[in-house]
């Protein structure tokens, strides 16, 4: 049996009800031969005759009597599905699956979710936090918050922020350590390094379009930025951290910015905070309002910018 499309079954139910090709054709604003062709193709797909036709009437066969209940049920089910989807779009309901790096999610996503829930109580939020790379092609996430270079052009990306890095140390560390005047002076300092997927421990500093890459001898490495933050605040060494992570520490002066005339980074490309999502002909309302919500909350410039 060949594939049978829902439209053909819908036309069949109309012909069965009105017992007239011409009546159905007028209702659907097509010529009668078009309706006849749909029914003939359906009969061919099923391998049986559905109607006896003559110049005066259309009579349903025994096969049509069997098919009609199935066809009506299929049409009703599809109608309910489309209505349900339409309700979800208009009422803003359904599940939104978010994915984000661990600390960014803890600091800048989770604190806002209660407010989002008050605005859209019928939206169910599923938040996964991981520092592992998430392949957009292999994940079921609706929105991925990515801190990286701009993603694959096959996905939409809403850029939320251009990341700025800060070289930081606690007052305790600065009181006991040599003065730091230049990136090359880092060879005389204890450095605390995030153990990620970025290759060798190289910190990059740029000024006047000149880039300096400084190999770092580490005192402490970790794959957890929170652990490095604690060590830095306790005077163990220097960290090179993004602005979204260190706003509070800078404001409270538990960590002090250093070499501010240089633009620091642990990457060789500009890092952005973006929210990415697949191409869609029509974006579900639940996704759109989620993006708009965080864009508004983060602001322009973002609330965590330290300058």
Short mmCIF file of C-alpha atoms in Angstrom, two decimals, residues 21 48 52 57 59 68 79 93 100 114 121 139 156 162 180 235 242 249 267 304:
data_model
loop_
_atom_site.label_atom_id
_atom_site.label_comp_id
_atom_site.label_asym_id
_atom_site.label_seq_id
_atom_site.Cartn_x
_atom_site.Cartn_y
_atom_site.Cartn_z
CA UNK A 21 -18.06 15.31 -6.40
CA UNK A 48 -10.18 -1.14 -3.75
CA UNK A 52 -19.83 3.66 -7.50
CA UNK A 57 -25.20 9.80 -8.00
CA UNK A 59 -22.77 5.55 -3.94
CA UNK A 68 -15.16 6.22 6.88
CA UNK A 79 -7.66 18.76 14.10
CA UNK A 93 2.87 27.01 27.25
CA UNK A 100 24.33 26.43 29.61
CA UNK A 114 11.32 32.35 39.25
CA UNK A 121 3.40 29.88 34.55
CA UNK A 139 21.18 17.77 21.42
CA UNK A 156 20.52 31.18 14.65
CA UNK A 162 31.13 40.44 24.11
CA UNK A 180 53.37 43.56 38.15
CA UNK A 235 45.76 34.94 48.18
CA UNK A 242 35.74 36.74 32.25
CA UNK A 249 34.51 40.22 43.42
CA UNK A 267 41.52 32.47 23.69
CA UNK A 304 27.71 42.34 34.92
#
